[in-house]
CSV table of C-alpha atoms in Angstrom, one decimal:
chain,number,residue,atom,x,y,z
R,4,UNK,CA,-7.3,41.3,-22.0
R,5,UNK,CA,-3.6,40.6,-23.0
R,6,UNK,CA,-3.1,38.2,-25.4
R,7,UNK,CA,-0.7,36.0,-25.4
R,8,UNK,CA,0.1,32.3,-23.4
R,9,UNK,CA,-3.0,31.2,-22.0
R,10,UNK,CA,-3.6,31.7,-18.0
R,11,UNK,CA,-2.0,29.2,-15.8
R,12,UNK,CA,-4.5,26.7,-14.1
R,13,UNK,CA,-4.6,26.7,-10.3
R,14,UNK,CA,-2.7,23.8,-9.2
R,15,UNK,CA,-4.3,21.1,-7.8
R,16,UNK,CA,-3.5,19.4,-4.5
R,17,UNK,CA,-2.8,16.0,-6.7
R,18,UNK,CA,-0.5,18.1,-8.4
R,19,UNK,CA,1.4,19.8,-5.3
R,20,UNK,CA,1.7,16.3,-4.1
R,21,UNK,CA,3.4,15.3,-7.0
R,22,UNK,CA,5.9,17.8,-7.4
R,23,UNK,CA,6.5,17.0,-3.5
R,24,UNK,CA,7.2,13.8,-3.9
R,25,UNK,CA,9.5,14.7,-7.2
R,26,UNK,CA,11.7,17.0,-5.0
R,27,UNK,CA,11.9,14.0,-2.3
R,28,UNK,CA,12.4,10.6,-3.9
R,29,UNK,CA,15.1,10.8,-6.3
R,30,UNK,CA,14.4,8.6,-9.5
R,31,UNK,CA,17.8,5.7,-9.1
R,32,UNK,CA,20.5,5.5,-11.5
R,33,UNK,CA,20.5,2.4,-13.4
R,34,UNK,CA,23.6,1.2,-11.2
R,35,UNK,CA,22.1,1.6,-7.9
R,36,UNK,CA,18.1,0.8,-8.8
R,37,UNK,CA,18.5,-2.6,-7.3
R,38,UNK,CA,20.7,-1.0,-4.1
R,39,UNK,CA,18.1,-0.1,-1.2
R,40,UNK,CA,17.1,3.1,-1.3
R,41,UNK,CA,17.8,5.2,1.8
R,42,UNK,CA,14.5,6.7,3.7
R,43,UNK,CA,14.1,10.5,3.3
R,44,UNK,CA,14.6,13.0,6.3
R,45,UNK,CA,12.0,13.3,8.6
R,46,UNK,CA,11.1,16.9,7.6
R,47,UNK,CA,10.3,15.6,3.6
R,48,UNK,CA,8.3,13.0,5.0
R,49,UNK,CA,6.4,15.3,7.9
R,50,UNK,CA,6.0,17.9,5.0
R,51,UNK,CA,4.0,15.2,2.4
R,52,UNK,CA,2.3,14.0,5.6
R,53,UNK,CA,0.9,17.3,6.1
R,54,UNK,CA,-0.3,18.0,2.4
R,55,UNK,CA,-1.8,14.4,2.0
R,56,UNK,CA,-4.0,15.4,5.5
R,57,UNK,CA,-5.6,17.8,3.7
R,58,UNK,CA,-6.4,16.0,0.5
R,59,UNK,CA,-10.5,15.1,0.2
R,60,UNK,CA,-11.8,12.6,-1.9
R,61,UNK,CA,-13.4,15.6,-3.9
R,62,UNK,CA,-9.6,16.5,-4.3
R,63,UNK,CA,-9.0,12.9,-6.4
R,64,UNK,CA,-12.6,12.9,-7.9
R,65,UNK,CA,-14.1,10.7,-5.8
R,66,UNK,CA,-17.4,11.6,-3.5
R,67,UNK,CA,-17.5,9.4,-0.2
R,68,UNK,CA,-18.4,6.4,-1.0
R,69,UNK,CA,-18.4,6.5,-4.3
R,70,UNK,CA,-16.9,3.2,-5.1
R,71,UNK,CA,-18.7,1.5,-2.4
R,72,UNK,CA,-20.7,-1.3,-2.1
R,73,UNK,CA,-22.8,-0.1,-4.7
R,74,UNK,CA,-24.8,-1.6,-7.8
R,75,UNK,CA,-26.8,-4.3,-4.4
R,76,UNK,CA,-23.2,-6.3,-3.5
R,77,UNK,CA,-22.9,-7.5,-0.2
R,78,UNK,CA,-19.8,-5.9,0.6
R,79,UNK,CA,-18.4,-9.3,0.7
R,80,UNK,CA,-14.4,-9.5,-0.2
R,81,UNK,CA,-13.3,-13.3,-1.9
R,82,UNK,CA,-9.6,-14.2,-1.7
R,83,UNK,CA,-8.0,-17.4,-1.7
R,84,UNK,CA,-4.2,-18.6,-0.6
R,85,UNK,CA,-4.7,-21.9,-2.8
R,86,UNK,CA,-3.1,-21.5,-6.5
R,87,UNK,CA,-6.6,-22.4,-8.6
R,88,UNK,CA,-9.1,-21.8,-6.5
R,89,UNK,CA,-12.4,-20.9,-8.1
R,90,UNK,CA,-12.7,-16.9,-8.7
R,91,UNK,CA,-15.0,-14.3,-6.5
R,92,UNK,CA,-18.7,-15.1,-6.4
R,93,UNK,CA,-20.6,-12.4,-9.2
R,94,UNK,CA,-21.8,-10.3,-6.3
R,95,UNK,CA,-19.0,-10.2,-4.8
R,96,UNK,CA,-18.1,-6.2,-4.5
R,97,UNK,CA,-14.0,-6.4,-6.0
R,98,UNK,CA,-11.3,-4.1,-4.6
R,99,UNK,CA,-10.5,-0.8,-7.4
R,100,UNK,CA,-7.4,0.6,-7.7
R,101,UNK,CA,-7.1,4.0,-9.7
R,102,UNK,CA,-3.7,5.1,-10.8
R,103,UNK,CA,-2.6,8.2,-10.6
R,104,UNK,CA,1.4,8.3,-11.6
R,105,UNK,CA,4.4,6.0,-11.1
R,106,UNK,CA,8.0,6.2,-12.3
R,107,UNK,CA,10.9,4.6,-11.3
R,108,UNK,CA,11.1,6.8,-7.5
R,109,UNK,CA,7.9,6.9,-6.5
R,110,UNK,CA,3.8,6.0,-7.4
R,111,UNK,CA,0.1,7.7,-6.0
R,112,UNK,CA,-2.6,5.7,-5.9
R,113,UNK,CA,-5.9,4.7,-4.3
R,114,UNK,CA,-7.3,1.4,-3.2
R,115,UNK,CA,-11.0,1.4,-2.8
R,116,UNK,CA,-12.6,-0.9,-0.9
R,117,UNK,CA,-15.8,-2.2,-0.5
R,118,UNK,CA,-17.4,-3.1,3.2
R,119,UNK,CA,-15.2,-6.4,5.0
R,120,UNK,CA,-12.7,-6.2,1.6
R,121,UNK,CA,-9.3,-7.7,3.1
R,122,UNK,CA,-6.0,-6.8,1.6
R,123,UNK,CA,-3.8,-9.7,3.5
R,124,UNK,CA,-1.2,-9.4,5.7
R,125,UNK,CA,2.2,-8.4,2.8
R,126,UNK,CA,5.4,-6.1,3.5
R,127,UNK,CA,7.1,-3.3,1.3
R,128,UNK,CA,10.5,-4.4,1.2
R,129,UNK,CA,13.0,-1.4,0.7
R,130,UNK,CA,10.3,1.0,0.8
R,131,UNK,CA,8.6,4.1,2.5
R,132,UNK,CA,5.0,4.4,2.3
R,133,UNK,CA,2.4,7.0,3.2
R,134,UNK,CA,-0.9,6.6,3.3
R,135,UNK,CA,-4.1,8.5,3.7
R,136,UNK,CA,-8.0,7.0,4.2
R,137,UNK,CA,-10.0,9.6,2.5
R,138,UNK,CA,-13.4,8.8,3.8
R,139,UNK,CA,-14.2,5.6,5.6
R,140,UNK,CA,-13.2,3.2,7.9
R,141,UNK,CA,-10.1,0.0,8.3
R,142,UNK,CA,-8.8,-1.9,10.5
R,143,UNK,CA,-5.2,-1.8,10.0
R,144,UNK,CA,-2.8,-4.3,12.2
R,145,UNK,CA,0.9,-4.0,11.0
R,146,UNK,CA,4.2,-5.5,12.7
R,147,UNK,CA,8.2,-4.7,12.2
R,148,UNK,CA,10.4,-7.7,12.5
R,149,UNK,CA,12.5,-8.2,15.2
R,150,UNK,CA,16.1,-7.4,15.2
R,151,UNK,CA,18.7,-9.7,15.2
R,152,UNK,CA,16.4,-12.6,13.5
R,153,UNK,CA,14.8,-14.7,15.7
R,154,UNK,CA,12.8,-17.8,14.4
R,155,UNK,CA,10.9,-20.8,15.2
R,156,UNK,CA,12.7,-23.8,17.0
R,157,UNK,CA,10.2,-26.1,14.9
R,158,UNK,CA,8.7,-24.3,12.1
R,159,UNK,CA,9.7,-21.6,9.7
R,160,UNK,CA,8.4,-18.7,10.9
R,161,UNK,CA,9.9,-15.1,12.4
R,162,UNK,CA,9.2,-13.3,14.9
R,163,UNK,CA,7.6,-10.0,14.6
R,164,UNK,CA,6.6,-6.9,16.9
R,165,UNK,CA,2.9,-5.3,16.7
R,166,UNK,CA,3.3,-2.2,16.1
R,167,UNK,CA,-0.7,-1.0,15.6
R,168,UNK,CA,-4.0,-2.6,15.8
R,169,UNK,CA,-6.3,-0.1,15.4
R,170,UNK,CA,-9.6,0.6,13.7
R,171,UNK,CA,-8.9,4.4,11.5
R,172,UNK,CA,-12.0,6.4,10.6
R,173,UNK,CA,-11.4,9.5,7.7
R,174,UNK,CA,-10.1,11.7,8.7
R,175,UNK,CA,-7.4,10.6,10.6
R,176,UNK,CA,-3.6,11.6,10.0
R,177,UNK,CA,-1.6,10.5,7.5
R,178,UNK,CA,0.6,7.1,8.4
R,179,UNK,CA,3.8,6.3,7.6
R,180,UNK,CA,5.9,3.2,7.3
R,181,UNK,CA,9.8,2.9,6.4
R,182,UNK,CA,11.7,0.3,5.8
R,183,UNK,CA,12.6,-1.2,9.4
R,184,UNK,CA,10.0,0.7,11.3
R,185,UNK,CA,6.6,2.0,11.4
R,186,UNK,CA,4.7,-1.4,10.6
R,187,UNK,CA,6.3,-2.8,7.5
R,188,UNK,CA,4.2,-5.7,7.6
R,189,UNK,CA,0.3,-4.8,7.2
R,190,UNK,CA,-3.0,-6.2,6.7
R,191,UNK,CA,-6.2,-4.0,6.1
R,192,UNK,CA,-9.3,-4.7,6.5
R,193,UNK,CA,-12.4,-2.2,5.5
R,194,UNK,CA,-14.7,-1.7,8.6
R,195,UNK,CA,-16.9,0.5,6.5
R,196,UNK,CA,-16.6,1.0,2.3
R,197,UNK,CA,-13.0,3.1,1.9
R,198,UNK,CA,-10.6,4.7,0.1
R,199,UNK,CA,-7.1,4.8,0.9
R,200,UNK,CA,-4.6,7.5,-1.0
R,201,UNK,CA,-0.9,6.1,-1.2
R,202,UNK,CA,2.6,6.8,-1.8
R,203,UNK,CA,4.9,4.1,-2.2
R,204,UNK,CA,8.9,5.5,-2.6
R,205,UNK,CA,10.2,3.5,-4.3
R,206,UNK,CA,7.4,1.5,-5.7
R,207,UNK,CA,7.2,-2.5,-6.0
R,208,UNK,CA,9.8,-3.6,-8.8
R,209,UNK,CA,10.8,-7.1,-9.5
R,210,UNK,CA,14.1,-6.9,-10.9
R,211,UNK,CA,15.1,-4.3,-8.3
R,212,UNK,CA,13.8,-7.0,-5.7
R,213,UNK,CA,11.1,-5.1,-4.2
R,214,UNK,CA,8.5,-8.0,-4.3
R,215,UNK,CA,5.1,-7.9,-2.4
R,216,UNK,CA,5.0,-11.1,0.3
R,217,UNK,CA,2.3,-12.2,1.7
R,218,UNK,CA,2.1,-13.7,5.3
R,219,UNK,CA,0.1,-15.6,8.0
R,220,UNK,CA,0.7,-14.2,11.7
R,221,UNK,CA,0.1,-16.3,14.3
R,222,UNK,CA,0.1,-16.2,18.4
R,223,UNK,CA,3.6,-15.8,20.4
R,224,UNK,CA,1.9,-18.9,22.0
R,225,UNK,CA,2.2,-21.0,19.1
R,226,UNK,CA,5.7,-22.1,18.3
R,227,UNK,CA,8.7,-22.2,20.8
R,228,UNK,CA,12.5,-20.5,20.4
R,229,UNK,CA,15.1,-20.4,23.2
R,230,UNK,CA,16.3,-17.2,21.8
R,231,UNK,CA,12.5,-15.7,21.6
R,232,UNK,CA,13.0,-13.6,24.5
R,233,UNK,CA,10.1,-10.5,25.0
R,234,UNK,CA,10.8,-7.1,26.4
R,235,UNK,CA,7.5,-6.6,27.3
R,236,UNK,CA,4.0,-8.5,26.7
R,237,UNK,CA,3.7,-11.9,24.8
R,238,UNK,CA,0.4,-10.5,23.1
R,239,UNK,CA,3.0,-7.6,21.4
R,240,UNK,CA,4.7,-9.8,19.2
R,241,UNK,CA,3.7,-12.7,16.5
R,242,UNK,CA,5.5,-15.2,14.2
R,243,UNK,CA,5.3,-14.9,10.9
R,244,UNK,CA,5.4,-17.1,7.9
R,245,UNK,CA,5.8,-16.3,4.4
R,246,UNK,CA,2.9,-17.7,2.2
R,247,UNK,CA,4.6,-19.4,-0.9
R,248,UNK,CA,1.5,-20.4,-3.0
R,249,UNK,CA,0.3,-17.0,-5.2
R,250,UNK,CA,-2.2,-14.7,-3.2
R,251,UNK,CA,-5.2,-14.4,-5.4
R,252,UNK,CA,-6.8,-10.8,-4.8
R,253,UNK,CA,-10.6,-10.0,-6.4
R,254,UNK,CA,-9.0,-6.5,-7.4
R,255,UNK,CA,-9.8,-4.4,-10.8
R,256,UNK,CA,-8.5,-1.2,-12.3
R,257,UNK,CA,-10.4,1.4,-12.1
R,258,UNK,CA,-10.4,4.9,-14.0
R,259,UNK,CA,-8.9,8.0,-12.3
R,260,UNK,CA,-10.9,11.0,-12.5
R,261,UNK,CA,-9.6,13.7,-10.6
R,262,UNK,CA,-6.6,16.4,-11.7
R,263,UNK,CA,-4.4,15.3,-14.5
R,264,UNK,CA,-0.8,15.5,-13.1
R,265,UNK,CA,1.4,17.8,-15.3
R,266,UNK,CA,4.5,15.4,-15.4
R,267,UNK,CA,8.1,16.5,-16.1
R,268,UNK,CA,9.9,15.7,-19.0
R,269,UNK,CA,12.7,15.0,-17.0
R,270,UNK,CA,11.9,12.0,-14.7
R,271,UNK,CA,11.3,9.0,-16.4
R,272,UNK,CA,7.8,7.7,-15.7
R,273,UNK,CA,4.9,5.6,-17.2
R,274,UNK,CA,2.3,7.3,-18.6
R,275,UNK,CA,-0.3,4.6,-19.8
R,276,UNK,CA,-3.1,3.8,-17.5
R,277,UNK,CA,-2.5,-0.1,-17.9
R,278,UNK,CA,1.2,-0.3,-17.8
R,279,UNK,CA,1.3,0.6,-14.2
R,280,UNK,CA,-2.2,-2.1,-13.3
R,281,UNK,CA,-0.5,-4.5,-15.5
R,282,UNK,CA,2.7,-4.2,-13.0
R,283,UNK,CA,0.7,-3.9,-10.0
R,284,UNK,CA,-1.8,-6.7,-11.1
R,285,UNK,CA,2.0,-8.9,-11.4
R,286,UNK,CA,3.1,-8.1,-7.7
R,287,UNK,CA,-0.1,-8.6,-6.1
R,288,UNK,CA,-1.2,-11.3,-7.5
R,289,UNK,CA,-4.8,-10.3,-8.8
R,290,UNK,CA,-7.1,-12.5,-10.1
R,291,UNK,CA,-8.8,-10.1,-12.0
């Protein structure tokens, strides 16, 4: 045996994503971080699409499951819109989120959710996300707004295109959302306890202006426009209205167990657990 620099670890699929994601979404100069960033060509994106659909929970250190609705919870998810409102019941089964890297271009991370957990309707302004449900099941309805702006005759709301409705069960492809397209707008809702890997590129920043927005969707029925004008079915589109009261969401950091990333020196990232929860605790509004 040689000795010498010690043997190089096999790299982890955590890891390939990373470096992925490093050569895709360039970290933004400090004169254009609040300028939008530009989506990435289709082949970057169909290439992380393809790694993340063969990422496991086993891959991130999670078993199916594993942050279920144990520990005798009901499964039962407690939000309120009202800034105030009394906090989730005790048995109420929170949703964890376990960082796994941010910097300034791009963050990984998982949402787990227990059984009925909601995360409500928001949008990701600016931004191109993937995401991948490693074992479970969701109901994901998302919309894309309608171009030129139409709105409400009596009420301020916009109008808004479905783009899916759909119940996804693990495994299933990787989806993608961009910035004008692919359901910016989406609400999930955990048929079955879940886990849900994602990408965000860029991620939510508040002095860049990428702020997380919550909304209410309602019927095509429900208000009027002259200029609301469908190409196809009424059911296909919605009006939505931003909620301006905080979103309370029963949500909690968890601790990430799966491959450390091996992070280069030079992209400018956060390295502390709770700097990156502390941030994402601001945009979403968590009440835990």
């Amino acid at each position: 045996m040689a000795w010498g620099a010690p043997a190089r670890a096999q790299s982890s699929r955590v890891q390939a994503l990373y470096d992925l994601c490093r050569r895709t979404f360039p970290s933004p100069s400090p004169s254009s971080a609040a300028a939008p960033a530009a989506p990435p060509p289709a082949s970057a994106v169909r290439a992380i699409s393809s790694l993340m659909d063969t990422i496991s929970p086993a891959d991130v250190g999670l078993r199916d499951d594993s942050l279920g609705d144990g520990g005798g919870g009901h499964g039962f998810f407690d939000s309120t819109f009202v800034k105030g409102a009394a906090r989730a019941a005790r048995w109420a089964q929170p949703i964890t989120y376990l960082h796994v890297y941010e910097c300034d271009a791009f963050s990984i991370g998982i949402f787990c959710l227990p059984t009925s957990a909601v995360i409500p309707l928001h949008d990701h302004p600016g931004m191109t996300v993937l995401s991948k449900i490693l074992y479970g099941s969701m109901h994901v309805k998302s919309y894309d707004w309608v171009e030129p702006t139409v709105v409400a005759s009596n009420r301020q709301v916009r109008l808004a295109k479905l783009h899916a409705d759909d119940v996804l069960t693990a495994p299933c492809p990787t989806t993608v959302l961009y910035p004008q397209s692919g359901g910016n707008l989406h609400s999930f809702t955990s048929v079955a306890s879940c886990a849900v890997l994602d990408v965000l590129a860029p991620p939510y920043a508040e002095d860049a202006g990428r702020i997380c927005t919550y909304f209410n969707d309602y019927p095509f029925s429900s208000f009027s426009s002259g200029r609301a004008k469908t190409v196809d079915s009424p059911d296909n589109y919605a009006w939505i209205e931003a909620i301006n009261s905080p979103v309370y969401i029963n949500m909690r950091p968890g601790m990430y167990t799966g491959p450390t990333v091996q992070v280069s020196l030079t992209l400018t990232c956060y390295i502390p657990l709770y700097q990156p929860w502390s941030l994402l605790k601001k945009m979403l509004g968590c009440n835990s």
